[in-house]
């Protein structure tokens, strides 16, 4: 406190003594009074005196006011008075009346000193953060203003205290959601101060959903038509995004770039541009530039550029660019913004090349902008912006460079319309030195890192005057240099020539072919001129050094060694190196090397281009070494260059081969993927077909089982049926049907006999085949293999014997079936004789007759199925005959014939089982050999019973 009194002076230099005594009494009341009303009145009085007696209140009452904030938090009114008093003491935002009464030095010092006293106890800032959380307007609003003032006075210290405070930043973020606009707007101002130059707090604020809230506020306020609140929100967004790669990535990933497009939707009526709207739109354009700044990481910049194209933001900016009635400063900033949005992004550059101005006839936007650049009546900042836009359009854009240079070539010149190349040539040779410089730099960017275009530009011919032959562009540039024009013009032309000749031996040869060029350069370098001319001398030395370094020795009089000797005699090596160093030592060179955008305070300072400074850094040391090299070293260097070129050619060839192989691999991968997909489809189809086949098999087996049950039911029913009471007509019909069935059985027996004979014929063939195979194998593989074959033949013989036994058994069963059919006739006759005697059973038998009719229908259906089986058996017989002929022809192939024989026997086994099943389907029971005798005995007993009944 005594320190402050000493700094600010004694009582005679300050307020009236009565005021100080009053403040002392009020402080005593605040400290000693026990009643809350008394303390509240005292604090209110201190608030009223705090503006006029700022020093006294700050010195005497600050400690008491902090104690009130700690102890009387339950009373919002006294808390509000205390916060207002502290704000008046700490803040430097005094009204005009107070500024007249106090000296400026006092105002500047008091705020920071009182702030330092307040934040010396970090608990005070933490207490203030707690009070800001209160919803009461009389507490929250003064707390926000006081915290903002503390940040203005001692920003880094207060930021650090808030950062280490638990949930300190999160508490302040709630201010943006306050429904009271006054608190919300002051909260934006508070966050502006809080986020200045502190990346950690910027990240916390961004991840607390600040972007969403701020963009919502801007939209609610009317975007660019909004008031001061929109300006404050934009400034806060700039704080959060500028030089903060993490927040920029978060802004892009959150799709907030898309929400910026409505900001630039300017209506057709552009006559009413208020000052606030101009300010807002200016800040909006700057915010776009923050996201695509060349100083950002290339990957982040590129992703933001693509997002701006896809959401239509670039298209909207180009609309403003070509609109009428737009203020000059907004138009200039829009050009700079479009420049950085398209810089290095091929997709955006292609779109910008397609933009046309709304003129009649339509002209490309590039041509319209170049017309402004070479027009000396346009504002200087606008011309600089157009140059920057043209540079960004050509940056890493070989396609755009080729389009610009093509407008200069003789085959593409259109006399009816103005092209970019014609404008550049017009500006290059106009009387305005600034137009000369801008056109030279623009043309140099069209040649940047593009040796092909440097060679093509040598074809450009200019008609200087009527009646004179055309002159090449290169020759015209050197002619203007030799005429001694303004320094700015000569600097621009020298930068163009240096860019043109660097890394292009053909251009160097054309330059040296003019005999006046080398004497002019050596003369400029050798002279002792003033400071203004030193820059021209340095550029002449650089151009001469490029002519030496990139010289291919195609001209005998201007070989490298001769040019070095000329420098040694006319200039001196040390003097040459000194003049060459004038470029990098120049102040304007250092400014231009800082950033790509050309920003100059006046046209006179417009000397160097950013890309040219990179070229100087690259060539300065190389040229210095080349000057001191001997001829032998040059030869070695040339040999090394040739070797490197050969290696480069080999590498290029292999790269080409690798690219072709990569393409072939990609094609093969695509084919493999296609085949894989087709294979998967076929596999799924096969799986479906297999499942369908399995379903059909299951259905077939089910129907087969059902058919067997029906046959069993039919047999049991036919055994128990008695023919009593059947009418004569029905019995006759049944006899006819039985006759038909007999005929069918006879046909089946004939077919079975044919198959038996075929089987008998196959038996000796199989035996013969077996013997031939055994003899051949004994010759080829020896005794052991012969024994194995004999064993296999024995097994096959036993199988054939078993099969023949089964066939005889089936024949016996067939004969049994015939006997059963013959025994059915007398039974039917007896039933017709006894029909009159058993009338009481007529009704029941009629029903049984109906059942028999149904069974006859079933038998007719079985007849059709038997026909199908018969056809399949016939085809089987044909297959067996084919196999027989194949066996006779292929006896020599023992191993293969053996496998075929096994297959044949397996097929025969299946056919026999099929015949069994067919017999079962006909209703004939198939029994084993052991059961045949018992079956015959049972048949004899049944015949005896029938005779007794007769």
PDB file of C-alpha atoms in Angstrom, residues 671-687:
ATOM      1  CA  UNK A 671      -9.848 -60.599 -62.491  1.00  0.00           C
ATOM      2  CA  UNK A 672      -9.124 -62.728 -59.421  1.00  0.00           C
ATOM      3  CA  UNK A 673     -11.752 -60.851 -57.458  1.00  0.00           C
ATOM      4  CA  UNK A 674     -14.220 -61.313 -60.311  1.00  0.00           C
ATOM      5  CA  UNK A 675     -13.462 -65.033 -60.486  1.00  0.00           C
ATOM      6  CA  UNK A 676     -13.756 -65.298 -56.715  1.00  0.00           C
ATOM      7  CA  UNK A 677     -17.151 -63.662 -56.795  1.00  0.00           C
ATOM      8  CA  UNK A 678     -18.240 -65.936 -59.649  1.00  0.00           C
ATOM      9  CA  UNK A 679     -16.909 -68.956 -57.757  1.00  0.00           C
ATOM     10  CA  UNK A 680     -18.819 -67.918 -54.657  1.00  0.00           C
ATOM     11  CA  UNK A 681     -21.979 -67.509 -56.710  1.00  0.00           C
ATOM     12  CA  UNK A 682     -21.486 -70.937 -58.289  1.00  0.00           C
ATOM     13  CA  UNK A 683     -20.822 -72.488 -54.896  1.00  0.00           C
ATOM     14  CA  UNK A 684     -23.996 -71.003 -53.520  1.00  0.00           C
ATOM     15  CA  UNK A 685     -25.868 -72.275 -56.582  1.00  0.00           C
ATOM     16  CA  UNK A 686     -24.389 -75.764 -56.125  1.00  0.00           C
ATOM     17  CA  UNK A 687     -25.272 -75.699 -52.448  1.00  0.00           C
TER      18      UNK A 687
END
